[in-house]
mmCIF file of C-alpha atoms in Angstrom:
data_model
loop_
_atom_site.group_PDB
_atom_site.id
_atom_site.type_symbol
_atom_site.label_atom_id
_atom_site.label_comp_id
_atom_site.label_asym_id
_atom_site.label_seq_id
_atom_site.Cartn_x
_atom_site.Cartn_y
_atom_site.Cartn_z
ATOM 1 C CA MET A 295 14.023 48.386 7.660
ATOM 2 C CA THR A 296 12.213 46.310 11.070
ATOM 3 C CA ALA A 297 9.276 48.278 10.317
ATOM 4 C CA PHE A 298 9.224 47.878 6.403
ATOM 5 C CA ARG A 299 9.198 44.531 7.092
ATOM 6 C CA SER A 300 6.747 43.726 9.335
ATOM 7 C CA LEU A 301 4.073 46.109 7.143
ATOM 8 C CA ARG A 302 5.165 43.817 5.204
ATOM 9 C CA ARG A 303 3.919 40.684 7.043
ATOM 10 C CA THR A 304 0.740 42.096 7.409
ATOM 11 C CA VAL A 305 0.346 42.443 4.140
ATOM 12 C CA ALA A 306 0.431 39.103 2.668
ATOM 13 C CA GLN A 307 -1.224 37.947 5.469
ATOM 14 C CA ARG A 308 -4.106 40.051 4.816
ATOM 15 C CA PHE A 309 -3.732 39.139 1.316
ATOM 16 C CA PHE A 310 -3.926 35.222 1.736
ATOM 17 C CA LEU A 311 -6.506 35.948 4.059
ATOM 18 C CA ALA A 312 -8.665 37.675 1.420
ATOM 19 C CA VAL A 313 -8.188 34.705 -1.083
ATOM 20 C CA ALA A 314 -9.129 32.297 0.597
ATOM 21 C CA LEU A 315 -12.179 33.769 1.537
ATOM 22 C CA ALA A 316 -12.589 34.581 -2.080
ATOM 23 C CA ASP A 317 -11.534 31.005 -3.170
ATOM 24 C CA PHE A 318 -14.922 29.668 -0.164
ATOM 25 C CA PHE A 319 -17.107 32.341 -1.012
ATOM 26 C CA GLY A 320 -15.991 32.034 -4.673
ATOM 27 C CA ARG A 321 -15.708 28.510 -5.744
ATOM 28 C CA ARG A 322 -17.071 27.588 -2.665
ATOM 29 C CA ALA A 323 -14.115 24.031 -3.316
ATOM 30 C CA PHE A 324 -14.667 23.024 0.637
ATOM 31 C CA LEU A 325 -18.146 23.916 0.642
ATOM 32 C CA ARG A 326 -18.341 20.763 -1.839
ATOM 33 C CA GLU A 327 -16.191 19.056 0.691
ATOM 34 C CA ILE A 328 -17.945 20.017 3.921
ATOM 35 C CA VAL A 329 -21.215 18.885 2.855
ATOM 36 C CA ALA A 330 -20.051 15.697 1.289
ATOM 37 C CA VAL A 331 -18.083 15.253 5.138
ATOM 38 C CA TYR A 332 -21.853 16.112 6.969
ATOM 39 C CA ALA A 333 -23.050 13.789 4.349
ATOM 40 C CA GLY A 334 -21.850 10.981 4.896
ATOM 41 C CA MET A 335 -21.994 11.697 9.071
ATOM 42 C CA ARG A 336 -25.769 11.971 8.315
ATOM 43 C CA LYS A 337 -25.999 8.135 6.715
ATOM 44 C CA HIS A 338 -23.784 6.370 9.133
ATOM 45 C CA HIS A 339 -25.481 7.784 12.490
ATOM 46 C CA ASN A 340 -28.606 7.078 10.555
ATOM 47 C CA ALA A 341 -27.800 4.339 9.955
ATOM 48 C CA ARG A 342 -26.916 3.080 13.547
ATOM 49 C CA ARG A 343 -30.304 3.970 14.708
ATOM 50 C CA SER A 344 -32.012 1.932 13.002
ATOM 51 C CA GLY A 345 -28.351 -0.496 13.704
ATOM 52 C CA CYS A 346 -27.614 -1.696 9.962
ATOM 53 C CA GLU A 347 -24.232 -0.309 9.158
ATOM 54 C CA ILE A 348 -21.532 -1.960 7.473
ATOM 55 C CA PHE A 349 -18.547 0.044 8.124
ATOM 56 C CA TYR A 350 -19.519 -0.096 11.836
ATOM 57 C CA VAL A 351 -19.612 -3.354 12.539
ATOM 58 C CA ARG A 352 -16.253 -4.019 10.651
ATOM 59 C CA ARG A 353 -14.536 -1.706 12.281
ATOM 60 C CA HIS A 354 -15.280 -3.087 16.018
ATOM 61 C CA VAL A 355 -15.020 -6.545 14.857
ATOM 62 C CA HIS A 356 -11.310 -5.400 13.569
ATOM 63 C CA MET A 357 -11.114 -3.415 17.630
ATOM 64 C CA LEU A 358 -12.002 -7.101 18.923
ATOM 65 C CA GLU A 359 -9.291 -8.541 16.769
ATOM 66 C CA LYS A 360 -6.084 -5.730 18.289
ATOM 67 C CA GLY A 361 -7.680 -6.367 22.327
ATOM 68 C CA ILE A 362 -7.682 -10.470 21.561
ATOM 69 C CA SER A 363 -3.672 -9.893 19.808
ATOM 70 C CA MET A 364 -2.708 -7.403 23.154
ATOM 71 C CA ILE A 365 -0.042 -9.340 25.229
ATOM 72 C CA PRO A 366 -0.668 -9.940 27.842
ATOM 73 C CA ARG A 367 -3.988 -10.362 26.887
ATOM 74 C CA ARG A 368 -7.309 -8.784 29.155
ATOM 75 C CA ASP A 369 -9.904 -11.478 30.316
ATOM 76 C CA THR A 370 -12.209 -8.313 30.343
ATOM 77 C CA PHE A 371 -11.998 -5.900 27.082
ATOM 78 C CA ALA A 372 -14.658 -4.474 25.101
ATOM 79 C CA ALA A 373 -17.655 -4.802 27.001
ATOM 80 C CA GLY A 374 -18.143 -1.844 26.488
ATOM 81 C CA TYR A 375 -19.956 -2.099 23.193
ATOM 82 C CA ILE A 376 -19.598 -6.098 22.945
ATOM 83 C CA GLU A 377 -23.507 -6.242 23.474
ATOM 84 C CA ASP A 378 -24.348 -3.315 21.137
ATOM 85 C CA LEU A 379 -21.482 -4.398 18.367
ATOM 86 C CA VAL A 380 -23.641 -8.426 18.449
ATOM 87 C CA ALA A 381 -26.935 -6.563 17.891
ATOM 88 C CA ALA A 382 -25.518 -4.409 15.277
ATOM 89 C CA VAL A 383 -24.328 -7.979 13.778
ATOM 90 C CA GLU A 384 -27.845 -9.889 13.868
ATOM 91 C CA ALA A 385 -29.662 -6.892 12.408
ATOM 92 C CA CYS A 386 -26.804 -6.889 9.658
ATOM 93 C CA THR A 387 -27.047 -10.591 9.195
ATOM 94 C CA ALA A 388 -31.237 -10.751 8.981
ATOM 95 C CA ALA A 389 -30.818 -7.914 6.007
ATOM 96 C CA GLY A 390 -28.632 -9.112 4.215
ATOM 97 C CA LEU A 391 -26.122 -6.797 4.315
ATOM 98 C CA LEU A 392 -22.433 -8.439 5.303
ATOM 99 C CA ASP A 393 -20.723 -10.779 2.069
ATOM 100 C CA ALA A 394 -19.489 -14.155 2.574
ATOM 101 C CA VAL A 395 -15.685 -12.621 3.281
ATOM 102 C CA THR A 396 -17.410 -10.318 5.862
ATOM 103 C CA CYS A 397 -19.567 -13.181 7.060
ATOM 104 C CA ALA A 398 -16.783 -15.379 7.970
ATOM 105 C CA TRP A 399 -14.415 -13.187 9.194
ATOM 106 C CA VAL A 400 -16.718 -12.226 11.894
ATOM 107 C CA ALA A 401 -17.488 -15.224 12.469
ATOM 108 C CA ASP A 402 -13.826 -16.447 13.481
ATOM 109 C CA THR A 403 -13.675 -12.780 15.371
ATOM 110 C CA LEU A 404 -16.123 -13.288 17.916
ATOM 111 C CA ASP A 405 -16.147 -16.994 18.329
ATOM 112 C CA ALA A 406 -12.122 -16.059 19.028
ATOM 113 C CA TYR A 407 -13.104 -13.088 21.111
ATOM 114 C CA PHE A 408 -16.042 -15.024 23.595
ATOM 115 C CA THR A 409 -13.307 -18.084 24.303
ATOM 116 C CA ALA A 410 -10.251 -15.333 24.921
ATOM 117 C CA THR A 411 -12.779 -13.636 27.398
ATOM 118 C CA GLU A 412 -14.540 -17.667 29.129
ATOM 119 C CA ALA A 413 -13.022 -15.988 32.315
ATOM 120 C CA THR A 414 -14.131 -12.658 32.264
ATOM 121 C CA SER A 415 -17.233 -11.816 35.269
ATOM 122 C CA SER A 416 -18.897 -8.961 32.922
ATOM 123 C CA PRO A 417 -21.686 -9.057 33.146
ATOM 124 C CA GLU A 418 -22.476 -7.361 29.843
ATOM 125 C CA ILE A 419 -19.656 -9.674 27.882
ATOM 126 C CA ARG A 420 -22.285 -12.684 28.787
ATOM 127 C CA ARG A 421 -25.378 -11.399 28.011
ATOM 128 C CA ALA A 422 -23.623 -10.704 24.445
ATOM 129 C CA ARG A 423 -22.224 -14.069 24.481
ATOM 130 C CA GLU A 424 -25.890 -15.587 25.433
ATOM 131 C CA THR A 425 -26.777 -13.257 22.449
ATOM 132 C CA TYR A 426 -24.091 -14.730 20.444
ATOM 133 C CA LYS A 427 -25.200 -18.051 20.405
ATOM 134 C CA GLN A 428 -28.489 -17.967 18.866
ATOM 135 C CA LEU A 429 -27.496 -16.329 15.268
ATOM 136 C CA ASP A 430 -26.693 -17.757 12.527
ATOM 137 C CA ILE A 431 -23.814 -15.420 10.662
ATOM 138 C CA GLY A 432 -22.841 -17.856 8.375
ATOM 139 C CA PRO A 433 -20.337 -20.566 7.606
ATOM 140 C CA ARG A 434 -17.229 -20.215 9.209
ATOM 141 C CA SER A 435 -14.133 -19.142 6.868
ATOM 142 C CA ARG A 436 -12.401 -22.772 5.427
ATOM 143 C CA ASP A 437 -9.092 -20.998 6.094
ATOM 144 C CA PHE A 438 -9.173 -18.573 9.806
ATOM 145 C CA LEU A 439 -10.452 -15.022 9.061
ATOM 146 C CA GLY A 440 -9.474 -14.114 13.160
ATOM 147 C CA PRO A 441 -7.132 -13.685 14.517
ATOM 148 C CA VAL A 442 -4.040 -15.016 12.784
ATOM 149 C CA ARG A 443 -0.123 -15.504 13.486
ATOM 150 C CA VAL A 444 1.960 -13.507 12.376
ATOM 151 C CA LEU A 445 4.690 -14.519 10.617
ATOM 152 C CA ASP A 446 7.977 -15.403 11.163
ATOM 153 C CA ALA A 447 11.470 -14.904 9.241
ATOM 154 C CA GLU A 448 11.372 -18.541 8.643
ATOM 155 C CA ARG A 449 7.403 -19.897 7.727
ATOM 156 C CA ILE A 450 7.873 -15.592 5.291
ATOM 157 C CA ARG A 451 10.791 -18.198 3.458
ATOM 158 C CA GLY A 452 9.063 -21.036 2.964
ATOM 159 C CA ALA A 453 5.335 -18.931 1.449
ATOM 160 C CA ARG A 454 8.691 -17.351 -1.339
ATOM 161 C CA LEU A 455 7.621 -14.738 -1.057
ATOM 162 C CA PRO A 456 9.461 -11.718 -4.144
ATOM 163 C CA SER A 457 12.455 -10.800 -3.094
ATOM 164 C CA TYR A 458 13.935 -6.151 -2.371
ATOM 165 C CA ASP A 459 15.074 -7.099 -6.030
ATOM 166 C CA GLU A 460 12.135 -8.579 -6.859
ATOM 167 C CA LEU A 461 9.733 -5.738 -6.002
ATOM 168 C CA LEU A 462 11.797 -2.740 -7.315
ATOM 169 C CA SER A 463 12.289 -4.392 -10.432
ATOM 170 C CA LEU A 464 8.202 -5.152 -10.909
ATOM 171 C CA ALA A 465 8.072 -0.997 -9.572
ATOM 172 C CA HIS A 466 10.741 -0.005 -11.877
ATOM 173 C CA ALA A 467 8.596 -1.443 -15.101
ATOM 174 C CA ARG A 468 5.391 -0.122 -13.943
ATOM 175 C CA GLN A 469 5.194 3.281 -16.449
ATOM 176 C CA SER A 470 2.736 6.137 -16.869
ATOM 177 C CA VAL A 471 0.778 4.499 -20.492
ATOM 178 C CA ARG A 472 -0.968 7.230 -21.246
ATOM 179 C CA TRP A 473 -0.890 5.295 -25.413
ATOM 180 C CA PHE A 474 -2.924 1.606 -25.474
ATOM 181 C CA SER A 475 -3.633 -1.054 -28.199
ATOM 182 C CA PRO A 476 -7.799 -1.498 -29.743
ATOM 183 C CA GLU A 477 -8.095 -5.194 -27.261
ATOM 184 C CA THR A 478 -10.786 -5.697 -24.846
ATOM 185 C CA VAL A 479 -9.209 -6.559 -21.513
ATOM 186 C CA ASP A 480 -10.962 -10.172 -19.499
ATOM 187 C CA ARG A 481 -12.140 -8.464 -16.705
ATOM 188 C CA ASP A 482 -11.333 -11.311 -14.496
ATOM 189 C CA LEU A 483 -7.222 -9.588 -14.379
ATOM 190 C CA VAL A 484 -9.106 -6.404 -13.641
ATOM 191 C CA ASP A 485 -10.250 -8.561 -10.825
ATOM 192 C CA ARG A 486 -7.543 -10.223 -9.771
ATOM 193 C CA ALA A 487 -5.700 -7.057 -9.759
ATOM 194 C CA ILE A 488 -8.123 -5.263 -7.263
ATOM 195 C CA ALA A 489 -8.109 -8.387 -5.327
ATOM 196 C CA LEU A 490 -4.736 -7.535 -4.953
ATOM 197 C CA GLY A 491 -5.427 -4.423 -4.372
ATOM 198 C CA MET A 492 -7.970 -4.928 -1.701
ATOM 199 C CA GLN A 493 -4.795 -6.790 1.341
ATOM 200 C CA ALA A 494 -3.663 -3.135 1.526
ATOM 201 C CA PRO A 495 -4.224 -1.199 5.040
ATOM 202 C CA SER A 496 -6.688 -0.382 5.967
ATOM 203 C CA ALA A 497 -7.856 2.535 9.187
ATOM 204 C CA CYS A 498 -9.725 0.063 11.047
ATOM 205 C CA ASN A 499 -10.578 -2.119 7.997
ATOM 206 C CA ARG A 500 -13.624 -0.529 6.512
ATOM 207 C CA LEU A 501 -11.993 -0.552 3.649
ATOM 208 C CA PRO A 502 -14.285 2.916 2.004
ATOM 209 C CA TYR A 503 -13.985 2.748 -1.463
ATOM 210 C CA ARG A 504 -14.773 1.037 -4.615
ATOM 211 C CA PHE A 505 -13.580 0.421 -7.702
ATOM 212 C CA VAL A 506 -15.793 1.428 -10.624
ATOM 213 C CA VAL A 507 -14.753 0.146 -13.068
ATOM 214 C CA VAL A 508 -15.526 1.845 -16.861
ATOM 215 C CA ASP A 509 -14.572 -0.606 -19.866
ATOM 216 C CA HIS A 510 -17.448 1.138 -22.650
ATOM 217 C CA ARG A 511 -15.807 3.399 -25.342
ATOM 218 C CA ASP A 512 -18.748 5.480 -24.967
ATOM 219 C CA THR A 513 -18.592 6.289 -21.076
ATOM 220 C CA ILE A 514 -14.828 5.575 -21.040
ATOM 221 C CA ARG A 515 -14.876 9.396 -22.905
ATOM 222 C CA SER A 516 -16.891 11.296 -21.606
ATOM 223 C CA ILE A 517 -15.582 10.505 -18.352
ATOM 224 C CA ALA A 518 -11.659 10.872 -19.497
ATOM 225 C CA ASP A 519 -13.017 14.204 -21.000
ATOM 226 C CA ILE A 520 -13.244 15.531 -17.334
ATOM 227 C CA PRO A 521 -10.644 16.004 -15.295
ATOM 228 C CA GLY A 522 -7.871 17.852 -17.008
ATOM 229 C CA GLY A 523 -4.813 16.943 -18.501
ATOM 230 C CA THR A 524 -6.668 13.642 -20.557
ATOM 231 C CA ALA A 525 -6.152 15.878 -23.869
ATOM 232 C CA GLY A 526 -4.769 14.295 -27.054
ATOM 233 C CA TYR A 527 -4.975 10.928 -25.077
ATOM 234 C CA ALA A 528 -8.373 10.872 -23.743
ATOM 235 C CA GLN A 529 -10.079 9.223 -27.748
ATOM 236 C CA ASN A 530 -7.699 6.451 -27.008
ATOM 237 C CA LEU A 531 -8.219 4.928 -23.437
ATOM 238 C CA VAL A 532 -9.522 1.479 -23.186
ATOM 239 C CA GLY A 533 -10.882 0.580 -20.198
ATOM 240 C CA LEU A 534 -11.340 3.027 -17.029
ATOM 241 C CA VAL A 535 -11.463 2.342 -13.197
ATOM 242 C CA VAL A 536 -13.317 5.371 -11.119
ATOM 243 C CA VAL A 537 -11.768 4.977 -7.772
ATOM 244 C CA VAL A 538 -14.707 6.411 -5.443
ATOM 245 C CA GLY A 539 -14.425 6.928 -1.433
ATOM 246 C CA ASP A 540 -17.222 7.400 0.725
ATOM 247 C CA LEU A 541 -17.135 9.654 3.319
ATOM 248 C CA SER A 542 -20.758 6.937 5.417
ATOM 249 C CA ALA A 543 -17.624 5.135 6.807
ATOM 250 C CA TYR A 544 -16.798 7.411 9.548
ATOM 251 C CA ALA A 545 -19.112 9.233 12.305
ATOM 252 C CA HIS A 546 -16.933 11.745 13.350
ATOM 253 C CA THR A 547 -15.220 14.577 11.014
ATOM 254 C CA ARG A 548 -11.787 13.959 12.488
ATOM 255 C CA ASP A 549 -11.849 10.566 9.847
ATOM 256 C CA ARG A 550 -12.766 12.224 6.808
ATOM 257 C CA HIS A 551 -8.942 12.098 5.144
ATOM 258 C CA LEU A 552 -9.360 8.097 5.525
ATOM 259 C CA ILE A 553 -11.297 7.755 2.012
ATOM 260 C CA TYR A 554 -8.111 8.766 0.679
ATOM 261 C CA VAL A 555 -5.342 7.651 2.752
ATOM 262 C CA ASP A 556 -6.568 4.012 2.349
ATOM 263 C CA SER A 557 -7.771 4.110 -1.328
ATOM 264 C CA SER A 558 -4.526 5.356 -2.563
ATOM 265 C CA LEU A 559 -3.099 2.545 -0.778
ATOM 266 C CA ALA A 560 -5.090 0.270 -2.285
ATOM 267 C CA ALA A 561 -4.973 1.500 -5.518
ATOM 268 C CA MET A 562 -1.312 1.977 -5.346
ATOM 269 C CA GLY A 563 -1.791 -2.636 -5.502
ATOM 270 C CA PHE A 564 -4.091 -2.272 -7.936
ATOM 271 C CA LEU A 565 -1.238 -0.734 -10.208
ATOM 272 C CA MET A 566 1.275 -3.456 -9.139
ATOM 273 C CA ALA A 567 -0.954 -6.688 -10.105
ATOM 274 C CA MET A 568 -2.046 -4.701 -13.290
ATOM 275 C CA GLN A 569 1.815 -4.481 -14.638
ATOM 276 C CA ALA A 570 2.643 -7.796 -12.991
ATOM 277 C CA GLN A 571 -0.089 -9.037 -15.247
ATOM 278 C CA GLY A 572 1.784 -7.468 -18.065
ATOM 279 C CA LEU A 573 -0.971 -4.577 -18.443
ATOM 280 C CA SER A 574 -0.304 -1.320 -18.658
ATOM 281 C CA THR A 575 -1.869 2.322 -16.150
ATOM 282 C CA CYS A 576 -2.281 5.695 -16.084
ATOM 283 C CA CYS A 577 -2.540 7.599 -12.712
ATOM 284 C CA ILE A 578 -4.873 10.425 -13.513
ATOM 285 C CA ASN A 579 -5.482 12.840 -11.198
ATOM 286 C CA TRP A 580 -8.524 14.377 -9.894
ATOM 287 C CA PRO A 581 -9.557 18.096 -9.729
ATOM 288 C CA ASP A 582 -11.537 19.795 -6.901
ATOM 289 C CA SER A 583 -14.026 21.177 -9.087
ATOM 290 C CA ALA A 584 -18.173 21.382 -8.809
ATOM 291 C CA ALA A 585 -18.459 20.816 -12.112
ATOM 292 C CA ALA A 586 -16.080 17.587 -13.488
ATOM 293 C CA ASP A 587 -17.892 16.062 -9.345
ATOM 294 C CA SER A 588 -21.383 17.226 -10.856
ATOM 295 C CA ARG A 589 -20.442 15.464 -14.249
ATOM 296 C CA ILE A 590 -19.080 12.275 -12.836
ATOM 297 C CA ALA A 591 -22.153 11.911 -10.757
ATOM 298 C CA GLN A 592 -24.171 12.533 -12.735
ATOM 299 C CA ILE A 593 -23.068 9.535 -14.964
ATOM 300 C CA LEU A 594 -22.245 7.074 -12.256
ATOM 301 C CA GLY A 595 -24.789 8.054 -9.420
ATOM 302 C CA LEU A 596 -22.625 9.081 -7.811
ATOM 303 C CA LYS A 597 -24.465 9.906 -3.432
ATOM 304 C CA ARG A 598 -23.762 12.874 -2.370
ATOM 305 C CA TYR A 599 -21.010 11.290 0.746
ATOM 306 C CA GLU A 600 -19.088 9.687 -2.466
ATOM 307 C CA ARG A 601 -15.463 11.495 -3.232
ATOM 308 C CA THR A 602 -13.698 11.338 -6.519
ATOM 309 C CA VAL A 603 -9.960 10.596 -5.606
ATOM 310 C CA MET A 604 -8.620 9.558 -8.585
ATOM 311 C CA LEU A 605 -9.031 8.193 -12.003
ATOM 312 C CA ILE A 606 -6.780 5.048 -13.561
ATOM 313 C CA ALA A 607 -6.521 4.893 -16.946
ATOM 314 C CA TYR A 608 -5.175 0.563 -18.627
ATOM 315 C CA GLY A 609 -4.761 -1.589 -21.120
ATOM 316 C CA ARG A 610 -1.873 -3.385 -23.362
ATOM 317 C CA ALA A 611 0.440 -0.681 -23.911
ATOM 318 C CA LEU A 612 1.026 -0.006 -27.506
ATOM 319 C CA PRO A 613 3.415 -1.856 -29.360
ATOM 320 C CA ASP A 614 7.091 1.309 -29.589
ATOM 321 C CA ALA A 615 4.488 4.184 -27.785
ATOM 322 C CA LEU A 616 6.676 6.850 -25.912
ATOM 323 C CA ALA A 617 5.928 7.336 -22.122
ATOM 324 C CA PRO A 618 6.971 10.256 -20.009
ATOM 325 C CA GLY A 619 10.308 8.571 -17.574
ATOM 326 C CA SER A 620 9.340 10.405 -14.611
ATOM 327 C CA GLY A 621 12.768 10.210 -12.574
ATOM 328 C CA LYS A 622 12.201 10.316 -9.151
ATOM 329 C CA ARG A 623 14.021 12.239 -6.734
ATOM 330 C CA ASP A 624 17.171 11.320 -4.347
ATOM 331 C CA LEU A 625 16.109 9.725 -1.566
ATOM 332 C CA ASP A 626 18.029 11.515 0.883
ATOM 333 C CA SER A 627 15.715 14.534 -0.338
ATOM 334 C CA ILE A 628 12.647 13.073 1.029
ATOM 335 C CA ARG A 629 13.779 11.247 4.051
ATOM 336 C CA GLN A 630 14.754 11.521 7.238
ATOM 337 C CA PHE A 631 16.037 9.789 9.984
ATOM 338 C CA VAL A 632 14.887 11.762 13.133
ATOM 339 C CA GLY A 633 16.814 10.293 17.098
ATOM 340 C CA SER A 634 19.355 10.006 18.928
ATOM 341 C CA THR A 635 22.625 10.314 17.273
ATOM 342 C CA GLU A 636 24.427 8.717 19.831
ATOM 343 C CA GLY A 637 24.935 4.807 18.970
ATOM 344 C CA ASP A 638 23.839 5.117 15.244
ATOM 345 C CA PRO A 639 24.646 1.905 13.709
ATOM 346 C CA ARG A 640 25.899 3.753 10.738
#
């Protein structure tokens, strides 16, 4: 019996290896991802050599914020990259690559950093400070955008944040609606939802994604027909968002999954914001398919280092239409506490 089990295990392992090899060389699903990842890295490093890499600036300014926020805070930190960062900020500012909000955030953070390191003996920081004094990044923010105070319980209550029950009600109210009334949705409402989604956490505050909003009926149909699962209702869609991840935000292959994590966090905020404005949404899964990737890249002009993460249909729900109830799993089936059983608060 033991020999039989061993043989069965060996056959199974070789079978799955054969399937994996067939998938790789046949459909080349992983190859497309590898090409996209390395195309993104190439663009990132080329931009770094020119000195104009926005994602480098965003990442390292965020690193400064973390250093300023440390307890206790050191007099000297970030000496290894501060000169390079200031040079990158100067180059990106001169090239007009930083939007107004980013300029204000960068300026606020660098102001705070050079104040925090006034007592340093680091020659690198001193040289960077002198260079920074000569820069004209742009106006600072009216509301400080650099490291800010953590909201304590009293200030949170004063801000009148929604209660847990209100958030739960909003989450329950959101449904995957596939049937919409023909009226178009004001673009300002879509922008408001995207603005809320952008407040989601993002690794080193890169925001390596964009929301491509499509509200032209013919273009919507040409895109909605690409993924599977839209047959029967694609012709009914009045608005569509294509969430696109940008792999040029990263210098290393280890970060290749962050476009999916960060953009999905933003998408959830977008969905909730649309619901709060009385608009309905439906997430449409994007297949990892060469044909699908090629078609949408052609329609939207996507670069080789850009990957479609998902589609989101939106609009005003058709009255009396039905939507899947989508019963979720029991909490105990997806939650696990890990830790000592001693002193269990329950």
